[in-house]
Coordinates of C-alpha atoms and ligand atoms in Angstrom, one line a residue:
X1 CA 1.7 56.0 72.6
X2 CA -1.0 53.9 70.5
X3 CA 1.9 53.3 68.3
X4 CA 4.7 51.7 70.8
X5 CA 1.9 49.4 71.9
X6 CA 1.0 48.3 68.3
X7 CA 4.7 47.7 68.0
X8 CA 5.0 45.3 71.3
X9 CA 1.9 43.8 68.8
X10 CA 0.2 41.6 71.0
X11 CA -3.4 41.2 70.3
X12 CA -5.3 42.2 73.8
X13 CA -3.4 45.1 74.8
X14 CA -5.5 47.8 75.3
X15 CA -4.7 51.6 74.8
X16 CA -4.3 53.5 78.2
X17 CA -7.9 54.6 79.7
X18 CA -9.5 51.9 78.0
X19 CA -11.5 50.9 80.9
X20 CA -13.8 54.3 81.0
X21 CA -14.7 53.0 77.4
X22 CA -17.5 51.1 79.4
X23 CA -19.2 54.6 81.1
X24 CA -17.7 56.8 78.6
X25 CA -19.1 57.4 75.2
X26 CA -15.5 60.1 74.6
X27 CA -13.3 56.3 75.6
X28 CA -15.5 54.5 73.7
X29 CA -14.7 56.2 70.5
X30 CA -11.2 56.3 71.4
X31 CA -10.8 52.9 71.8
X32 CA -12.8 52.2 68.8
X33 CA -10.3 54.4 66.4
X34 CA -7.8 52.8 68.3
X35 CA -9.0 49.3 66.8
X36 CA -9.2 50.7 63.5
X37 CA -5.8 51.7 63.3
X38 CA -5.2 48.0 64.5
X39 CA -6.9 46.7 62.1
X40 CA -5.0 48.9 59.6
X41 CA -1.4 47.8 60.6
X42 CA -2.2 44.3 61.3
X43 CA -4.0 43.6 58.1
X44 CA -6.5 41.9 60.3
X45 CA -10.6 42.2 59.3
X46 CA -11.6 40.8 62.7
X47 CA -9.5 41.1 66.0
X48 CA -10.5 38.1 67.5
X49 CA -8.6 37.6 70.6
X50 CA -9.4 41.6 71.2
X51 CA -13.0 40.6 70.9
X52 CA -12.8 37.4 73.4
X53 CA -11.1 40.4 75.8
X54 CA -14.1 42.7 75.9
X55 CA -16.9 39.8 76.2
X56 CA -14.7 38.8 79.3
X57 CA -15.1 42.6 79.9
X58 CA -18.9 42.4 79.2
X59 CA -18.9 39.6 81.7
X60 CA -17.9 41.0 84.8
X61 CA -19.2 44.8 83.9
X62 CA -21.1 45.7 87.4
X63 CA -24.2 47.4 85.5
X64 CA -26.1 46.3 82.7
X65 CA -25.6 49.2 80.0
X66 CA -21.7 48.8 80.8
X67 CA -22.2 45.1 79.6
X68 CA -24.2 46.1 76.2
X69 CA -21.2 49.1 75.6
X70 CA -18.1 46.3 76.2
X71 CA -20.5 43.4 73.7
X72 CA -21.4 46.0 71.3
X73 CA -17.4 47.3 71.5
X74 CA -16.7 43.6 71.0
X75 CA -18.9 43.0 68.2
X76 CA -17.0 46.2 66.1
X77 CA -13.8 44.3 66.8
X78 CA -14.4 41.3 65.0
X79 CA -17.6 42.1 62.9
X80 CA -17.4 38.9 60.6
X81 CA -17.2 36.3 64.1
X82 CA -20.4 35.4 65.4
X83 CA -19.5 35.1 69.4
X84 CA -20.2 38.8 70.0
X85 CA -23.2 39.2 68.0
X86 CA -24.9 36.1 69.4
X87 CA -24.1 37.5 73.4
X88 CA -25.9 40.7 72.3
X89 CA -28.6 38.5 71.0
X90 CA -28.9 36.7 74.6
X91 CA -28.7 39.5 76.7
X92 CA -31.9 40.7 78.3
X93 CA -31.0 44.1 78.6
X94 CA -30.6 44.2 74.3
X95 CA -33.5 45.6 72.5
X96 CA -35.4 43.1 70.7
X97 CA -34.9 45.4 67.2
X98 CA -31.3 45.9 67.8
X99 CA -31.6 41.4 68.6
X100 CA -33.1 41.2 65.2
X101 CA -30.0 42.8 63.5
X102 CA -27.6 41.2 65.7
X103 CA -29.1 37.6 64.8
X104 CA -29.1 38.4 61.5
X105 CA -25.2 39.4 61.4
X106 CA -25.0 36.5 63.6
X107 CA -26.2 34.4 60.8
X108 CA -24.5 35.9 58.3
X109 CA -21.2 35.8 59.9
X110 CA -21.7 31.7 59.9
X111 CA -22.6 32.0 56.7
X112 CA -20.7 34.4 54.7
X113 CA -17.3 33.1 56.8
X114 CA -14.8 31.8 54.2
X115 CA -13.5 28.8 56.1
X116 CA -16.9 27.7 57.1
X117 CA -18.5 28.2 53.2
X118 CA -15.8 26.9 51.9
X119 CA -16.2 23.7 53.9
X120 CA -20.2 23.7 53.1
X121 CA -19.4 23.6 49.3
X122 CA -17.2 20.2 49.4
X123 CA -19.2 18.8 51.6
X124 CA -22.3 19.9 50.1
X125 CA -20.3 18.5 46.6
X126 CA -19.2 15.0 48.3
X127 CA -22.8 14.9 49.7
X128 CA -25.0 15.1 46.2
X129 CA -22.6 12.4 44.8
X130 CA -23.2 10.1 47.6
X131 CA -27.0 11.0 47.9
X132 CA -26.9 10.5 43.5
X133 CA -26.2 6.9 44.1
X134 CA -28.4 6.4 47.1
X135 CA -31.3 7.7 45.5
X136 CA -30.2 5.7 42.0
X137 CA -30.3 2.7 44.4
X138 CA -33.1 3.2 46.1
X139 CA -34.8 3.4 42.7
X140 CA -33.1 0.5 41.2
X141 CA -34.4 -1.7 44.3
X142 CA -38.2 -0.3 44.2
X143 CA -38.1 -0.5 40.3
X144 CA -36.8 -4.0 39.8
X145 CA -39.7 -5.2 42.4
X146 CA -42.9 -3.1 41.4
X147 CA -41.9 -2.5 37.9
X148 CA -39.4 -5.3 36.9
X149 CA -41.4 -8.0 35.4
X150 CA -42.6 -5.0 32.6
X151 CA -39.1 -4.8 32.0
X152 CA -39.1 -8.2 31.7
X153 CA -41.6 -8.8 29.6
X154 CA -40.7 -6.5 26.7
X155 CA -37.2 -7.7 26.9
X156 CA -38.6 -10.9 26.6
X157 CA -41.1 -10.0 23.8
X158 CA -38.1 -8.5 21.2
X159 CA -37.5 -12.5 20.9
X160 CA -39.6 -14.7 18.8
X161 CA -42.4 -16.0 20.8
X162 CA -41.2 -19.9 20.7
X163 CA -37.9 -18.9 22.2
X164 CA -38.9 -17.3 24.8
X165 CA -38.5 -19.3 27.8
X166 CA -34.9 -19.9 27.9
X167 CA -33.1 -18.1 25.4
X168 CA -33.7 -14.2 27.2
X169 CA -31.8 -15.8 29.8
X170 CA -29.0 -17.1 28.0
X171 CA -29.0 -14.2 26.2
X172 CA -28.7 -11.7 29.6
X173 CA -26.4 -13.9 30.5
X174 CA -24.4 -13.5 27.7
X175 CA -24.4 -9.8 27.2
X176 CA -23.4 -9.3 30.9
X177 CA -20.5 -11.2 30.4
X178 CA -19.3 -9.5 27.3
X179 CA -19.6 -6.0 28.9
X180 CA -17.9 -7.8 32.2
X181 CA -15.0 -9.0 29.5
X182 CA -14.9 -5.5 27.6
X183 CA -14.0 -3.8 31.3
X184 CA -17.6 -2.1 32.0
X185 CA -17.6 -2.6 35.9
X186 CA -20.5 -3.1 38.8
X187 CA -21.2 0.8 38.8
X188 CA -21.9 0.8 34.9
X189 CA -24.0 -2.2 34.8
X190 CA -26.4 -0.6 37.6
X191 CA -26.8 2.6 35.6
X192 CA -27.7 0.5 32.4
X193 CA -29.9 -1.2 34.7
X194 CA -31.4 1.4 35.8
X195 CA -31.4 3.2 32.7
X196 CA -33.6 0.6 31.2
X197 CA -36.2 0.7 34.7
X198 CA -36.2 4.3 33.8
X199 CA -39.3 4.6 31.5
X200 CA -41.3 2.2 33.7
X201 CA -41.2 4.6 36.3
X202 CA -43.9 7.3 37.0
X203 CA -43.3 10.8 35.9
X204 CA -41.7 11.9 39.6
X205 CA -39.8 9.1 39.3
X206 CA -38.1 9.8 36.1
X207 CA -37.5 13.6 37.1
X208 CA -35.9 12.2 40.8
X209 CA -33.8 9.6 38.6
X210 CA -32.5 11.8 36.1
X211 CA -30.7 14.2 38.9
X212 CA -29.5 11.1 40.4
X213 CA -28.1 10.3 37.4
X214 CA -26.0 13.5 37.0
X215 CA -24.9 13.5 40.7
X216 CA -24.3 10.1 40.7
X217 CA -22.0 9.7 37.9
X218 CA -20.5 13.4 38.7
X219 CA -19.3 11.4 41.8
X220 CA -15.7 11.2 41.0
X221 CA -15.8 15.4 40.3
X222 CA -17.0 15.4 43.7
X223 CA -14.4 13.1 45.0
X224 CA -11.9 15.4 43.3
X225 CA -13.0 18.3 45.0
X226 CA -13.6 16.5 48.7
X227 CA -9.4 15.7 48.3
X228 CA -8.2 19.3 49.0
X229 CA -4.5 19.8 48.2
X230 CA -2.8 19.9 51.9
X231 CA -0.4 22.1 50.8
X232 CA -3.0 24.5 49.4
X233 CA -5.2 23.9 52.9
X234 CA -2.7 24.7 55.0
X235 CA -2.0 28.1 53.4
X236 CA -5.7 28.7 53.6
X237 CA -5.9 28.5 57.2
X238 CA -2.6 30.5 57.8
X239 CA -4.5 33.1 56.1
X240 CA -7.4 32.9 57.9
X241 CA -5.2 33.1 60.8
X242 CA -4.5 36.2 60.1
X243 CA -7.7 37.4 58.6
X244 CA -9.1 36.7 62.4
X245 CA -6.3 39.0 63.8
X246 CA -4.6 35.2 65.6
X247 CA -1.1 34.6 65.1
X248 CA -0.7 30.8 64.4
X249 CA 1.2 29.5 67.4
X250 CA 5.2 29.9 66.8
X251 CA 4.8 29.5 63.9
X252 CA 7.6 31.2 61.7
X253 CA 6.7 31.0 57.8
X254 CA 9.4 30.5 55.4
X255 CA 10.8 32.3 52.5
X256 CA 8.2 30.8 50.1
X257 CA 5.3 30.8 52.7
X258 CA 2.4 32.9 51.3
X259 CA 3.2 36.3 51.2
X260 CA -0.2 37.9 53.2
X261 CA 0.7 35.3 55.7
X262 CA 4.4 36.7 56.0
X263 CA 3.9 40.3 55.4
X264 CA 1.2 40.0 58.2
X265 CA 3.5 38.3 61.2
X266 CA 6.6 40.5 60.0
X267 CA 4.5 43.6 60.7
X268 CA 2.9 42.1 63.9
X269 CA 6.0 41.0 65.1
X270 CA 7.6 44.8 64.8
X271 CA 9.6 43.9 61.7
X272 CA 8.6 46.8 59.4
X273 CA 11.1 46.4 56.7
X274 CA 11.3 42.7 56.0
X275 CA 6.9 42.9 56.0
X276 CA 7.4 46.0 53.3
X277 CA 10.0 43.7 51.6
X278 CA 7.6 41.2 51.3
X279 CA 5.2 43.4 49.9
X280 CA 7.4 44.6 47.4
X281 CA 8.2 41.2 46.2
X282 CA 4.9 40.4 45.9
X283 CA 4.1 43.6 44.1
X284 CA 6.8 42.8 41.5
X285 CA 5.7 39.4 41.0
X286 CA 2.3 41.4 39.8
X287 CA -0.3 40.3 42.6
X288 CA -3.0 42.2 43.2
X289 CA -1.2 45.7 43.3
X290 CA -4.7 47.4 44.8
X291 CA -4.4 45.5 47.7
X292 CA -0.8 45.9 48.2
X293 CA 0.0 49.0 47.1
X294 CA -2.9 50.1 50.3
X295 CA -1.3 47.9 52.6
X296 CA 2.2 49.4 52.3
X297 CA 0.4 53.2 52.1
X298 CA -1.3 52.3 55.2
X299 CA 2.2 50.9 56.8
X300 CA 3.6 54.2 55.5
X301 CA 1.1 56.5 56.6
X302 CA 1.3 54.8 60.0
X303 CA 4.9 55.5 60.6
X304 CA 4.2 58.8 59.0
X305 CA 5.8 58.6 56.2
X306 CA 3.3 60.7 54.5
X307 CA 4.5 61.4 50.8
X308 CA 5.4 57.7 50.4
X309 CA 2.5 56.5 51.4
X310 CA 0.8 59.4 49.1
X311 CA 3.0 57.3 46.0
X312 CA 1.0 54.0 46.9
X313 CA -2.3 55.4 47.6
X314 CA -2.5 57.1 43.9
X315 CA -1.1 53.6 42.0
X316 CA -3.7 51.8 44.6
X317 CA -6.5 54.1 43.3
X318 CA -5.2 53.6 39.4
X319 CA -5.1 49.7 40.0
X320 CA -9.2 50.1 41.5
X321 CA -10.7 52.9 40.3
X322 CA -14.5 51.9 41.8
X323 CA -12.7 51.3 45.6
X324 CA -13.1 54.3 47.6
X325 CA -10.2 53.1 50.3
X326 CA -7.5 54.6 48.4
X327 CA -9.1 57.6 47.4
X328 CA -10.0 57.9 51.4
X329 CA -6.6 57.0 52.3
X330 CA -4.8 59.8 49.9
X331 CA -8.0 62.2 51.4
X332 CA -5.5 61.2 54.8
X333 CA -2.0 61.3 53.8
X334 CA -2.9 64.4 52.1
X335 CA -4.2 66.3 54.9
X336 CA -1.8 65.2 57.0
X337 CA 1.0 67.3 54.5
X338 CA -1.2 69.7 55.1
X339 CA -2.3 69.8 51.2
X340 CA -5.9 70.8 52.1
X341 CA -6.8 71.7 48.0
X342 CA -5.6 68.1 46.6
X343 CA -6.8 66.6 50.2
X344 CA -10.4 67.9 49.3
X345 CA -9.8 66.7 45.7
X346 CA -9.8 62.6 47.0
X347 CA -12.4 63.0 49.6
X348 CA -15.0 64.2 46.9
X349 CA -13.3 61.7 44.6
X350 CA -14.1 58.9 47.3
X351 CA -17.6 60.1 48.1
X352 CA -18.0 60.1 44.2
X353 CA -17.2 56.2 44.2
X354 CA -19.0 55.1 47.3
X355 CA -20.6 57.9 49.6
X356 CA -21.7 56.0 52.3
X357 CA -18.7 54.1 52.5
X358 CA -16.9 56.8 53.3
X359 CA -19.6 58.2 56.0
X360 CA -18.6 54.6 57.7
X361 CA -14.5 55.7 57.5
X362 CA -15.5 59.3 58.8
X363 CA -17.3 57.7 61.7
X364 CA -14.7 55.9 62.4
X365 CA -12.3 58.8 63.6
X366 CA -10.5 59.6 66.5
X367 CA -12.4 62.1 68.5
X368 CA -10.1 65.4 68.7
X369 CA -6.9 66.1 67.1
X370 CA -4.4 63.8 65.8
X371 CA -3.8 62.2 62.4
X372 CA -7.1 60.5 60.9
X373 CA -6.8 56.7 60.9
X374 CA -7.0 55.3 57.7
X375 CA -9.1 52.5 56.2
X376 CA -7.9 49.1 55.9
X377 CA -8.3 46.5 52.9
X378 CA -9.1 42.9 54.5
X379 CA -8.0 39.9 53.2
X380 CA -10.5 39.2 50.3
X381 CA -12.4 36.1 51.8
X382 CA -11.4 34.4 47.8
X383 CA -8.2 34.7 48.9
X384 CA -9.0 31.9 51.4
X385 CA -11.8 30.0 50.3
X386 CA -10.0 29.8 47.0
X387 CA -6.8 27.5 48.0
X388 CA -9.1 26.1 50.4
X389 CA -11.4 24.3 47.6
X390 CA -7.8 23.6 45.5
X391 CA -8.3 20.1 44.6
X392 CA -5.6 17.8 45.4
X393 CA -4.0 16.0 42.5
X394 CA -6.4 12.6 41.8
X395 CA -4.3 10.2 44.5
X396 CA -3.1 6.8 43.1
X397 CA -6.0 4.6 43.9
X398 CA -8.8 6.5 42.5
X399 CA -7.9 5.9 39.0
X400 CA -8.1 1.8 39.2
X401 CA -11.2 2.3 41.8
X402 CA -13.1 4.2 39.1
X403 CA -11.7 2.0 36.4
X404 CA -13.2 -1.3 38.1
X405 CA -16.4 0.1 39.3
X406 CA -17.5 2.0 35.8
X407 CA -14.9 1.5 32.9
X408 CA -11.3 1.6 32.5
X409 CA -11.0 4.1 29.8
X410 CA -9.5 7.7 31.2
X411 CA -10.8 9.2 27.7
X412 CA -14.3 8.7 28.0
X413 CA -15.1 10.8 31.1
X414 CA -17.8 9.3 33.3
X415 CA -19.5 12.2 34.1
X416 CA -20.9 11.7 30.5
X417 CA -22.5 9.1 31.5
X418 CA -24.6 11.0 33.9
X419 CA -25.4 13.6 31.7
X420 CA -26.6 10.8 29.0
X421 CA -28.3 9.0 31.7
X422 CA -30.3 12.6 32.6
X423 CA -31.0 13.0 29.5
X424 CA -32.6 9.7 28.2
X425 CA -34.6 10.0 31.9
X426 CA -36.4 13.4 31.2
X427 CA -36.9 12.1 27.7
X428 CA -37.6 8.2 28.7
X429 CA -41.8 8.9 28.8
X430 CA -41.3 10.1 25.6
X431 CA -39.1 8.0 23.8
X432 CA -40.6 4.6 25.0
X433 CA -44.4 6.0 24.2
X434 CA -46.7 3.1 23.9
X435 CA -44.0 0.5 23.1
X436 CA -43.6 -0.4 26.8
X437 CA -45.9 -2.7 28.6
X438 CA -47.9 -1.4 31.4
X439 CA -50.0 -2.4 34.2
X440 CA -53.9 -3.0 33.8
X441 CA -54.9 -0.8 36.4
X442 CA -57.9 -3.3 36.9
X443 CA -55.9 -6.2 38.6
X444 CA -52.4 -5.3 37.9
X445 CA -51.7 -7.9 35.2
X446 CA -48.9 -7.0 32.6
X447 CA -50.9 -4.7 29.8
X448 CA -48.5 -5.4 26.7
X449 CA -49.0 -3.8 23.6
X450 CA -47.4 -6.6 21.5
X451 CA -49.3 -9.7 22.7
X452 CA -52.8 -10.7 23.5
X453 CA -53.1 -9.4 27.0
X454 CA -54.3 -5.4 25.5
X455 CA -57.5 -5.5 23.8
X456 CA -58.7 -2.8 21.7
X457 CA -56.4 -0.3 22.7
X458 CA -57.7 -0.3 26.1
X459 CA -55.3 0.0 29.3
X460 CA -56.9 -2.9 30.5
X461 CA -56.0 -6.7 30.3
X462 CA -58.5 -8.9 28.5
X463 CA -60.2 -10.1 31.5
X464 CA -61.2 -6.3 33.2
X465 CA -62.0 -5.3 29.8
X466 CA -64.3 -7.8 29.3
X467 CA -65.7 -7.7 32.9
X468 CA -66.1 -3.7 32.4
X469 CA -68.4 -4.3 30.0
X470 CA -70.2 -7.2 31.7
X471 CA -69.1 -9.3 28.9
X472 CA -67.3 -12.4 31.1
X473 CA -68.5 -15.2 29.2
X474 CA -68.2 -18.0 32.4
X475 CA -69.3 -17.3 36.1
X476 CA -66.1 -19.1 37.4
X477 CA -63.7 -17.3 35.0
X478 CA -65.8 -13.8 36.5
X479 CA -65.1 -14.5 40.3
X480 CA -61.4 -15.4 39.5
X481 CA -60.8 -12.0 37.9
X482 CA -62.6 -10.3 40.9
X483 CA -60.5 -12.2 43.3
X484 CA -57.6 -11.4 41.3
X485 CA -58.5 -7.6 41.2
X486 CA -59.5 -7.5 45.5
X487 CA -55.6 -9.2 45.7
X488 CA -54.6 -6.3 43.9
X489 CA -56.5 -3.7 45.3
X490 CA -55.2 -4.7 48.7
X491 CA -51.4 -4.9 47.2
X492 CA -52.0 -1.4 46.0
X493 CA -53.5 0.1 49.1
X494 CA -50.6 -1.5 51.4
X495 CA -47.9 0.3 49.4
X496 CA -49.8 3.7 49.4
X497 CA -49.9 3.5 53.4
X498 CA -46.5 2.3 53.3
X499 CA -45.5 5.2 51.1
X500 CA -47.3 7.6 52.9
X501 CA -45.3 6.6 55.9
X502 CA -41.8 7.1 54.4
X503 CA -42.4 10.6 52.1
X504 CA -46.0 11.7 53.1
X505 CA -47.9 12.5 50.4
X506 CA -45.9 10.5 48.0
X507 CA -48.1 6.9 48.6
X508 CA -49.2 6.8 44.8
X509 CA -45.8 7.6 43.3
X510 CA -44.5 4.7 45.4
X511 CA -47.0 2.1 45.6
Ligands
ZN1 ZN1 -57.0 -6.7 34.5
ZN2 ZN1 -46.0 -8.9 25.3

């Protein structure tokens, strides 16, 4: 009887007596092998729309422990969706351990769902490129005003002393035009820019600069996986259609749809020899024979066509020698011929592979007679994420976009940019040493270790170093240094608060 309904195939018909399953522990094991076996033909890990039946179920259930026995009966139909777990979270009647575990599978099932981490991984890919050049900004902006004019002093300082009111300029000038004219774009000249605030920066700074560096400049990877292939998309969520146990609409694929997606509605739809045709095909074009040689034993076995299905079940169990299904499955087929020796032969080869995987199979049997059901493979959630993350060939425009904004030569990937710029920021402290000018911490006057303003290979300008030693030669020249440091003191303190208001406990690194 189980089996003309699974041939009339649609998804929330219930077996006869289904609704004692609520009172009954005997229908609720019933209806649960009755699932399984659903799950089995329909290649389906979660029965969706079966599931959304018994929550309605769980609704309108007159006592409370009928509504817990239709959710939990809901959440074994579709253990990878999160709707049934997260009603047996909310339901006052649930135990709070059992509403620990359900939360948790809750979470996991958002998680671990292949559409949904899919998504997460190009967004989260497209998001660190974007946040790479926000942060490479953000530092460009702060470095230029709190640590440009040390950048502009040394620059100034590699020319001769007499020339160096104009000619820097001139020179800048001239250098940004030549790179404009050799075809570096906007993008490259802020991360040379930035490259050279890099060693100005304070040691946080150079760490937070040389990730946005790589992300950043890995930008156009990003872009490249954000651009999924439609073609490749859309076959993604046909299978995950059907990995969900939902037909998609009327929809009919074609003879060179994907083959999980054919075999699947063929076999829903009652047409048992084009699905096993299917399958063959795709056996003989050499994918994944574990999965389909169990797919057409379980089809076999179901129609109880035992020794066939015996034939797939032993090349399934050569093609994945550490899965206990096919070894299960044969355990099945077996029995069912009535070979009990070679029967017993799988079953301890099965509990040999995984024991308590096949404690889970046993459990789910029909109570009483009748053939065992056996135990499905589910789509492999790869199998979706996989052509889901297919990048789409680079479209038309992003090759002239990335050409203008960093350089217009395809052989010289960008990306190495990013990974020189990371490596020239972890190394910047390093490399510039005591060549670059820094700050007296006094009054905030550029310390240079070129010209006169470092004395004695002390951090601090002429003026605090003389005052620290009580050394100031005129009383006038004394109060303007003291005044200069108060101004200085005050600038400093602002931009602490201020930092401490935007990342607390950051107000040194930024001020
Ligand atoms: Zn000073
Ligand atoms: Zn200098």
């Amino acid at each position: 009887m189980g089996l003309v309904l699974l041939v009339a195939g649609t998804a929330a018909a219930l077996p006869p007596g289904w609704q004692a399953a609520g009172r009954s522990p005997e229908a609720r094991a019933r209806l649960r092998a009755w699932m399984e076996r659903l799950r089995a033909e329909r290649l389906a890990s979660d029965l969706v729309p079966l599931e959304l039946r018994l929550l309605e179920e769980a609704q309108r259930a007159p006592t409370s422990e009928e509504a817990l026995a239709w959710a939990e009966l809901a959440a074994a139909a579709a253990p990878g969706d999160p709707r049934a777990r997260w009603v047996l979270v909310t339901r006052p009647e649930t135990r709070w351990a059992e509403r620990v575990r359900h939360g948790l599978a809750a979470l996991r099932a958002v998680v671990a769902d292949p559409w949904v981490a899919g998504q997460l991984a190009a967004r989260a890919a497209l998001g660190v490129g974007l946040a790479g050049w926000a942060t490479l900004a953000a530092l460009l902006v702060w470095g230029a005003a709190a640590r440009g004019r040390l950048l502009l002093h040394d620059y100034a300082d590699a020319f001769p002393w007499r020339y160096r009111r104009w000619t820097p300029f001139g020179v800048g000038l001239f250098l940004a035009g030549a790179a404009w004219a050799a075809g570096f774009g906007p993008g490259a000249g802020l991360g040379a820019l930035a490259a050279a605030l890099v060693p100005y920066l304070p040691s946080r700074g150079r760490v937070l600069a040389a990730g946005a560096f790589l992300a950043a400049f890995s930008l156009p990877l990003a872009l490249g996986l954000g651009a999924f292939d439609p073609d490749s998309s859309s076959r993604a969520w046909q299978r995950y259609l059907v990995r969900t146990g939902a037909e998609p609409g009327a929809f009919e694929p074609g003879p060179d749809a994907d083959p999980v997606v054919r075999y699947t509605l063929a076999q829903r739809r009652g047409r048992r020899d084009e699905a096993a045709r299917v399958a063959e095909a795709a056996l003989a074009r050499g994918e994944d024979p574990g999965f389909w040689h169990v797919t057409l034993g379980n089809a076999a076995y179901l129609r109880g066509r035992y020794q066939e299905a015996e034939g797939h079940y032993q090349a399934a169990a050569a093609a994945r020698p550490d899965d206990p299904v096919p070894w299960y499955n044969l355990h099945l087929a077996r029995l069912a011929r009535l070979e009990l020796r070679g029967a017993d032969e799988a079953l301890q080869k099965a509990r040999s592979v995984d024991a308590s995987a096949v404690e889970r199979f046993e459990a789910r049997q029909p109570p009483g007679e009748g053939d065992g059901v056996p135990a499905a493979v589910p789509v492999p959630p790869a199998w979706i994420y996989g052509p889901l993350l297919r990048p789409a060939a680079v479209p038309a425009w992003a090759g002239p976009v990335v050409g203008w904004f960093v350089w217009p030569w395809p052989a010289v990937p960008v990306w190495a940019a990013g990974l020189a710029g990371f490596v020239l920021a972890l190394l910047a402290g390093r490399l510039a040493g005591a060549r670059r000018s820094r700050l007296c911490p006094g009054c905030g006057v550029v310390v240079c270790p070129r010209c006169g303003y470092r004395v004695k290979g002390t951090e601090l300008c002429a003026a605090c170093w003389s005052l620290d030693r009580a050394e100031a030669p005129d009383p006038a020249e004394t109060e303007r240094v003291r005044e200069r440091r108060r101004r200085w003191r005050r600038r400093l303190d602002r931009g602490t608060r201020l930092g401490n208001a935007v990342l607390p406990g950051w107000g040194r690194f930024l001020s």
